[in-house]
Short mmCIF file of C-alpha atoms and ligand atoms in Angstrom, two decimals:
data_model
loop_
_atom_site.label_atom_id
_atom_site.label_comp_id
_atom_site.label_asym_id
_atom_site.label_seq_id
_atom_site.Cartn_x
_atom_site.Cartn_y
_atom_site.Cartn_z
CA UNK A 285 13.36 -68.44 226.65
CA UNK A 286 12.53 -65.71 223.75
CA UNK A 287 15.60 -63.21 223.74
CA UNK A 288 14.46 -59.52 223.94
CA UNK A 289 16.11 -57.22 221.59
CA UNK A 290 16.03 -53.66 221.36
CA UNK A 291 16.65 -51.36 218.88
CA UNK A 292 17.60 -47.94 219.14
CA UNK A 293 15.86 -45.31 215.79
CA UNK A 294 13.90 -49.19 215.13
CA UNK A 295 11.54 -46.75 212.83
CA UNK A 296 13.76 -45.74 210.17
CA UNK A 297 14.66 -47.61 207.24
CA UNK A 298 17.50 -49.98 208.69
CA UNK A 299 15.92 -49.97 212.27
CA UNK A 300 12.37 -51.72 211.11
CA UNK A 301 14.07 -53.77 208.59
CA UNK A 302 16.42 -55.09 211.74
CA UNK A 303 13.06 -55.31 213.99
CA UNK A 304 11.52 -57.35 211.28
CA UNK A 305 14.21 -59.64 211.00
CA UNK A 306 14.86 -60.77 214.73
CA UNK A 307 11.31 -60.89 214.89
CA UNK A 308 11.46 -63.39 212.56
CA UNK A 309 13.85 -65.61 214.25
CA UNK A 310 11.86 -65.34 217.40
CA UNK A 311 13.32 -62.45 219.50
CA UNK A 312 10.62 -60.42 221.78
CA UNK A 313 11.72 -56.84 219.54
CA UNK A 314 11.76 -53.63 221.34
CA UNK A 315 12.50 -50.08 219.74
CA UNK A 316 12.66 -46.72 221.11
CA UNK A 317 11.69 -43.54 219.29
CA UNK A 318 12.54 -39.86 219.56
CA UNK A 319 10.13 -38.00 221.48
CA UNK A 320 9.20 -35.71 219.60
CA UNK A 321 8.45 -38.49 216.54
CA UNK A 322 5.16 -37.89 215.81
CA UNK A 323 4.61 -40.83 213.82
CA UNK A 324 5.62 -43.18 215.98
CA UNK A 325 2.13 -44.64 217.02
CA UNK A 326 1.06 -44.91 214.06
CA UNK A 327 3.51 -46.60 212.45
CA UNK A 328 3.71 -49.43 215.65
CA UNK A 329 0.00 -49.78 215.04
CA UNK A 330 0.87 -50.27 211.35
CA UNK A 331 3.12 -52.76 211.90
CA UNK A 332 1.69 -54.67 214.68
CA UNK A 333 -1.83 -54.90 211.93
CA UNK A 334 0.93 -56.72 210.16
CA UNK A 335 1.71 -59.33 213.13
CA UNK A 336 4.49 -58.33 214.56
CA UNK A 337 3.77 -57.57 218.03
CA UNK A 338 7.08 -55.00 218.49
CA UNK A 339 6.51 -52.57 221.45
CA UNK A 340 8.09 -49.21 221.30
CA UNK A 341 9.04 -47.02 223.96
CA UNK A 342 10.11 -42.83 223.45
CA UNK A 343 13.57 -42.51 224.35
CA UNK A 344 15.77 -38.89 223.82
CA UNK A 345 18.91 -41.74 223.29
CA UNK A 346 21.35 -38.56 223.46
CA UNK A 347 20.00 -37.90 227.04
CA UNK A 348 21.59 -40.07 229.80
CA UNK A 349 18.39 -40.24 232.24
CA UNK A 350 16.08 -40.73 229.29
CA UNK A 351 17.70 -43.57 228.29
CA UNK A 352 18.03 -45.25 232.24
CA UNK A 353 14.88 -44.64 232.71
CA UNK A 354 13.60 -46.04 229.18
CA UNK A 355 15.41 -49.37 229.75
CA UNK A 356 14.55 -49.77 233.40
CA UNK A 357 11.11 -49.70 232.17
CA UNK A 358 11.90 -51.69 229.46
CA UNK A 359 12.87 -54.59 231.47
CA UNK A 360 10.12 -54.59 234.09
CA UNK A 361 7.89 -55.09 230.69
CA UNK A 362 9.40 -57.53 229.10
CA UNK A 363 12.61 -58.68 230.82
CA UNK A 364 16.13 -58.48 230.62
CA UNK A 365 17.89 -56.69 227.37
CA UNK A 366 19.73 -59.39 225.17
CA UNK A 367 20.83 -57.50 222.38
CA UNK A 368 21.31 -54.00 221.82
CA UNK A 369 21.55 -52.58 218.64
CA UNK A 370 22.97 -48.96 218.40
CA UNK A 371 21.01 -48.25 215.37
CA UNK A 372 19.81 -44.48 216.20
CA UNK A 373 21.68 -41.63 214.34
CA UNK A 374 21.55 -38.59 212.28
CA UNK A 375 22.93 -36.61 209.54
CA UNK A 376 23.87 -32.48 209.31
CA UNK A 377 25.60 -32.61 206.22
CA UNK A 378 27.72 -30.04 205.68
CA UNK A 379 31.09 -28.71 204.63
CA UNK A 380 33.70 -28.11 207.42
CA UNK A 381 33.27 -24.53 206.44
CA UNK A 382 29.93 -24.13 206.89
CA UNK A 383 29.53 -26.02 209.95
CA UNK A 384 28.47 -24.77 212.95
CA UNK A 385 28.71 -26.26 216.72
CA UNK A 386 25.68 -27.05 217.35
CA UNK A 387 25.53 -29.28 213.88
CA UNK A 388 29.00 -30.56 215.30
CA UNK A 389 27.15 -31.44 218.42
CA UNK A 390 23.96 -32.56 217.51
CA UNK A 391 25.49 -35.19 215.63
CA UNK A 392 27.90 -36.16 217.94
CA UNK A 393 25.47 -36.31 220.49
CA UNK A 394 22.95 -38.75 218.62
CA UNK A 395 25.42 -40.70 217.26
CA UNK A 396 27.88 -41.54 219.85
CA UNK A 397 26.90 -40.41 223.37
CA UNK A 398 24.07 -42.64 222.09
CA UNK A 399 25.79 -45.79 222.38
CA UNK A 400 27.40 -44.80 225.70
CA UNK A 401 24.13 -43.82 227.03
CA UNK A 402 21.81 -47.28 226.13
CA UNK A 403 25.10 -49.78 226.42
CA UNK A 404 25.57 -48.13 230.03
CA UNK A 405 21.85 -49.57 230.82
CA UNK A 406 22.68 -52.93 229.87
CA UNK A 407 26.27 -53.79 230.21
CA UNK A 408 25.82 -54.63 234.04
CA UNK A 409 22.93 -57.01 233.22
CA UNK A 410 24.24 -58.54 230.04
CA UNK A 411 27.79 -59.81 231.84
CA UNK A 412 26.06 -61.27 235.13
CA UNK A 413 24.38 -63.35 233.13
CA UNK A 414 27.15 -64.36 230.88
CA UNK A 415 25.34 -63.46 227.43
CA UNK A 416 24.41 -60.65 225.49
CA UNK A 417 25.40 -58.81 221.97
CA UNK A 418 25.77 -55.28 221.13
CA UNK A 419 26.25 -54.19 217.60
CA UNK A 420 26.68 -50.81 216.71
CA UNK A 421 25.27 -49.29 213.50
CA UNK A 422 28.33 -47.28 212.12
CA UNK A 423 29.28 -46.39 208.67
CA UNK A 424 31.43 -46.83 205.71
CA UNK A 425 32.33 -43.32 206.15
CA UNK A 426 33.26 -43.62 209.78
CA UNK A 427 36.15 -45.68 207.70
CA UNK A 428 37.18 -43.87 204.96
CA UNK A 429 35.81 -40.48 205.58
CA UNK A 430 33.01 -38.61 203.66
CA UNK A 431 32.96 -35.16 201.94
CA UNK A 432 30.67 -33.14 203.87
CA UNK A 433 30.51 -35.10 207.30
CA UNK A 434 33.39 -34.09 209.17
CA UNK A 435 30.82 -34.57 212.15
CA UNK A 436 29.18 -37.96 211.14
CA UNK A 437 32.52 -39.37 209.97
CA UNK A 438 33.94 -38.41 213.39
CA UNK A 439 30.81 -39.95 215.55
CA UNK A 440 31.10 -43.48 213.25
CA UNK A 441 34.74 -43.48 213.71
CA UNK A 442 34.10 -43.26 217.62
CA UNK A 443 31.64 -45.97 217.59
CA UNK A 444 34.26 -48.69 216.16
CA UNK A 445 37.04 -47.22 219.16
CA UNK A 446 34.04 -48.25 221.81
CA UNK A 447 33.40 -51.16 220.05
CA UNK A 448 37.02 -52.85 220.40
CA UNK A 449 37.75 -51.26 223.93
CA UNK A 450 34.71 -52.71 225.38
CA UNK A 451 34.63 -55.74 223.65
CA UNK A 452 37.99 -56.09 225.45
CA UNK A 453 36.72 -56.03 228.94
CA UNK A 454 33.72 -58.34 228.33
CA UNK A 455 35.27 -61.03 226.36
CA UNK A 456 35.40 -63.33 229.15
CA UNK A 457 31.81 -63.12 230.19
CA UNK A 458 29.94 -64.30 226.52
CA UNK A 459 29.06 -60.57 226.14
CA UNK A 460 30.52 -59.43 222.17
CA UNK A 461 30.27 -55.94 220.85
CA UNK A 462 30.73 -55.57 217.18
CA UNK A 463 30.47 -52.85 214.68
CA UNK A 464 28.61 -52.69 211.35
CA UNK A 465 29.69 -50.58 208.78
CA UNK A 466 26.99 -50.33 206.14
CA UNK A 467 28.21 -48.82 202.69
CA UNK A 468 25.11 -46.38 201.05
CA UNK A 469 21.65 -48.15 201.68
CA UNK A 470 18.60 -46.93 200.09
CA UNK A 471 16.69 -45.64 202.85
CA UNK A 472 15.50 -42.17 203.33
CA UNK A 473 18.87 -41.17 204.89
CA UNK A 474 20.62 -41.55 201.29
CA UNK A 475 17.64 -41.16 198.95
CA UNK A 476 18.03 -37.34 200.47
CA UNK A 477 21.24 -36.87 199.23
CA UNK A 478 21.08 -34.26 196.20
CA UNK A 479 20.26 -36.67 193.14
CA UNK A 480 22.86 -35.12 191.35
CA UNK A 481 25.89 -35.50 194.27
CA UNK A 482 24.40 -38.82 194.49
CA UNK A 483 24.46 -40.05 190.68
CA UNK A 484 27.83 -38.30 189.65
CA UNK A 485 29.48 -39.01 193.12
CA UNK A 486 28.40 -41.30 195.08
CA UNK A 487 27.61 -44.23 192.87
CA UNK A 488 30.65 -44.06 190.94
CA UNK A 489 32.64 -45.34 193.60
CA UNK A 490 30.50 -48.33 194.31
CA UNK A 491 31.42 -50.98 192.18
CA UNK A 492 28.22 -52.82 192.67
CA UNK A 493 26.51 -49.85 190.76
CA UNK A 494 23.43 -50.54 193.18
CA UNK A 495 22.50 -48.85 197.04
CA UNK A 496 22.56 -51.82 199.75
CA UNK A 497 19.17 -52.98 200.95
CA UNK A 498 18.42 -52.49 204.29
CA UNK A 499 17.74 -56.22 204.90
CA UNK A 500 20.80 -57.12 203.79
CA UNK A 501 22.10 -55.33 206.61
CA UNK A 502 19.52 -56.84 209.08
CA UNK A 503 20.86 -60.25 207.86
CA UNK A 504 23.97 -59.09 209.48
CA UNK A 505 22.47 -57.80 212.61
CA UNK A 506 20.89 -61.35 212.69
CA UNK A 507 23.96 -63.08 212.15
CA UNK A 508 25.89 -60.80 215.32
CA UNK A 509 23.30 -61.49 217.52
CA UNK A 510 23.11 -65.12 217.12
CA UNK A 511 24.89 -68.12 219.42
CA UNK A 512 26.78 -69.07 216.09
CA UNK A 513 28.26 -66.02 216.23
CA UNK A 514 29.92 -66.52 219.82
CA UNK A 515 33.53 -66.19 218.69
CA UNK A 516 33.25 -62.58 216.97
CA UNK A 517 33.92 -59.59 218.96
CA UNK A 518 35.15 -56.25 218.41
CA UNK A 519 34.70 -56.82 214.57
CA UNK A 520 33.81 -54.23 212.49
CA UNK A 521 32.13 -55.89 209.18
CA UNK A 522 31.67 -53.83 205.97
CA UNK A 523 28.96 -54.14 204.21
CA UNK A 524 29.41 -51.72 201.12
CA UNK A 525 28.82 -53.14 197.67
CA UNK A 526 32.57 -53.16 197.49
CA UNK A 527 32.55 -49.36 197.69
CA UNK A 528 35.86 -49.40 200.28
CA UNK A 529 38.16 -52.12 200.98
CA UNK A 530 40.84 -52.84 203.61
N1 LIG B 783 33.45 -35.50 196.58
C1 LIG B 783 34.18 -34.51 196.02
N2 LIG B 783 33.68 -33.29 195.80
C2 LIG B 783 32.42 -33.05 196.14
C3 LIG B 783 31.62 -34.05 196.72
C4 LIG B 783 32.17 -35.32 196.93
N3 LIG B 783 31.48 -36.32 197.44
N4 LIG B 783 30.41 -33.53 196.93
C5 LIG B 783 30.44 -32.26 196.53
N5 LIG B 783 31.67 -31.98 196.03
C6 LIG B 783 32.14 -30.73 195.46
C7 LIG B 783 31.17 -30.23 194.40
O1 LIG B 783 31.43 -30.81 193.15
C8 LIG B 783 31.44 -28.74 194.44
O2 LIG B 783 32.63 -28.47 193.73
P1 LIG B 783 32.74 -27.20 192.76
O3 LIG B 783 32.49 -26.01 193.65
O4 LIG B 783 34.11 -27.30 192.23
O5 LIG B 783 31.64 -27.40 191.75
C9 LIG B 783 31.74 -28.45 195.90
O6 LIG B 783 32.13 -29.71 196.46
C10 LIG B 783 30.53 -27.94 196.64
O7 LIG B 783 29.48 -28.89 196.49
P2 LIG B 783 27.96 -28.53 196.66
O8 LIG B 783 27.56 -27.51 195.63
O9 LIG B 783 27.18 -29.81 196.72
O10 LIG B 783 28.02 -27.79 198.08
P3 LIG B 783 26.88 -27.63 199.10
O11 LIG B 783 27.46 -26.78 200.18
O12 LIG B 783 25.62 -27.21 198.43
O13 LIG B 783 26.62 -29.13 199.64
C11 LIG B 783 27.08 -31.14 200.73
C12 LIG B 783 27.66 -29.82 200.24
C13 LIG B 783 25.95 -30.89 201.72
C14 LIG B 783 28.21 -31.88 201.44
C15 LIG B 783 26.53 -31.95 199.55
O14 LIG B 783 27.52 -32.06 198.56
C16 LIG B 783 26.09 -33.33 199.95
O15 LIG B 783 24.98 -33.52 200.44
N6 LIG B 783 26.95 -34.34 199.74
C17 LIG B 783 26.65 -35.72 200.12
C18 LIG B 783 27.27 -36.02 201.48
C19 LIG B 783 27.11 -37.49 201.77
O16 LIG B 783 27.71 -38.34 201.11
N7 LIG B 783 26.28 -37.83 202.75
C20 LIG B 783 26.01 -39.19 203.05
C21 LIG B 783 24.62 -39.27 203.58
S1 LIG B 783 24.06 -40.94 203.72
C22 LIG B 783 24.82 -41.51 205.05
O17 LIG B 783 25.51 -40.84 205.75
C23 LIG B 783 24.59 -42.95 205.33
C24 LIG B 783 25.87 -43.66 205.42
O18 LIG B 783 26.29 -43.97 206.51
C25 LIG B 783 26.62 -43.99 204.19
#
């Protein structure tokens, strides 16, 4: 039976490359969208010209309701959730200074009620029938901190805490939950980083001298949500170009 998989923000940068992947390996891939993403239908019918055959579905992930009632319907289209990937989040850069709540929030809120609110939907499903994978999209500043994202840093942290406390109560029942902590990645969410901040201080510290592709992250994804990968759970894999270590 094809495995459905869906993928929370599946039309940024990492999100499609992780759609395109599992679609490759023969998963029935499923993404949601903001709302209010206006290019959302076009860019399904762009990809689906291409042979893909994703469906997408709008979803407001940092909104409890939206989110039950996206993956109910969801499941009465296609079937039961396999894999989740957490993929969906934000940036308000900022210094602490500067910050106010509602950047605090809005990030908090898209980054890590997020994962509550879709894993909720699923969980239930995923341990009566004794399989199913969630990986959560953090960040290698959820690890080591970032100047400038006291709010990001804090929601990427969070995810990795969820990821080893639930992966706790599900071991038994073939459910994992694992976290993937991708270093810089050149997708729109880094290429928007002032050029200078980026070339004198972000790239310095990676001693690949190179951004991470986004399907070298999707490999990963691949790899989590695979049978092989049965005996990992509550992980949380770098994947940084060497940038932090530990
Ligand atoms: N480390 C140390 N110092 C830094 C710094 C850094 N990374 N970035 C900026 N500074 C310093 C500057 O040199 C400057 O110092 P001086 O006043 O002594 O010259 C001071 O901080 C203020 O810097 P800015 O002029 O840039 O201040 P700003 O208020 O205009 O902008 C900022 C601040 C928005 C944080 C900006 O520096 C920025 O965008 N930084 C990048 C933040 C970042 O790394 N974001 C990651 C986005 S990608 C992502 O999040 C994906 C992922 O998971 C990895």
């Amino acid at each position: 039976m094809q495995r459905v998989a869906l993928v929370t923000g599946g039309m940024g940068g990492l999100g499609e490359a992780i759609c395109i992947k599992l679609s490759a390996l023969g998963y029935k891939v499923v993404t949601t969208y903001s709302p209010n993403n206006k290019k959302a239908k076009d860019w399904l019918r762009s990809m689906n010209d291409l042979g893909y055959g994703f469906k997408a579905y709008p979803c407001d992930v940092t909104d409890f309701d939206s989110c039950k009632d996206c993956v109910r319907q969801i499941e009465e289209d296609l079937g039961p959730v396999d894999v989740l990937v957490n993929n969906a989040g934000i940036t308000r850069d900022m210094t602490f200074k500067k910050m106010t709540k509602s950047d605090w929030t809005t990030v908090i809120s898209t980054n890590l009620d997020s994962v509550f609110n879709m894993t909720k939907q699923v969980m239930e499903g995923m341990t009566e029938r004794n399989w199913g994978r969630v990986i959560n999209i953090s960040s290698v500043n959820g690890q080591k901190g970032a100047f400038g994202q006291t709010n990001y840093s804090a929601a990427k942290a969070g995810m990795h805490g969820f990821t080893k406390a639930l992966a706790l109560e599900v071991a038994k029942r073939g459910v994992t939950i694992n976290t993937i902590s991708p270093g810089y990645i050149g997708t729109k969410m880094v290429t928007s980083i002032p050029k200078d901040v980026l070339d004198s201080k972000i790239l310095p510290q990676i001693p690949m001298s190179r951004l991470g592709k986004p399907e070298e992250v999707a490999g990963l994804v691949a790899y989590l949500s695979s049978d092989e990968a049965a005996f990992v759970t509550g992980a949380n894999i770098s994947i940084n170009g060497g940038q932090h270590m530990f």
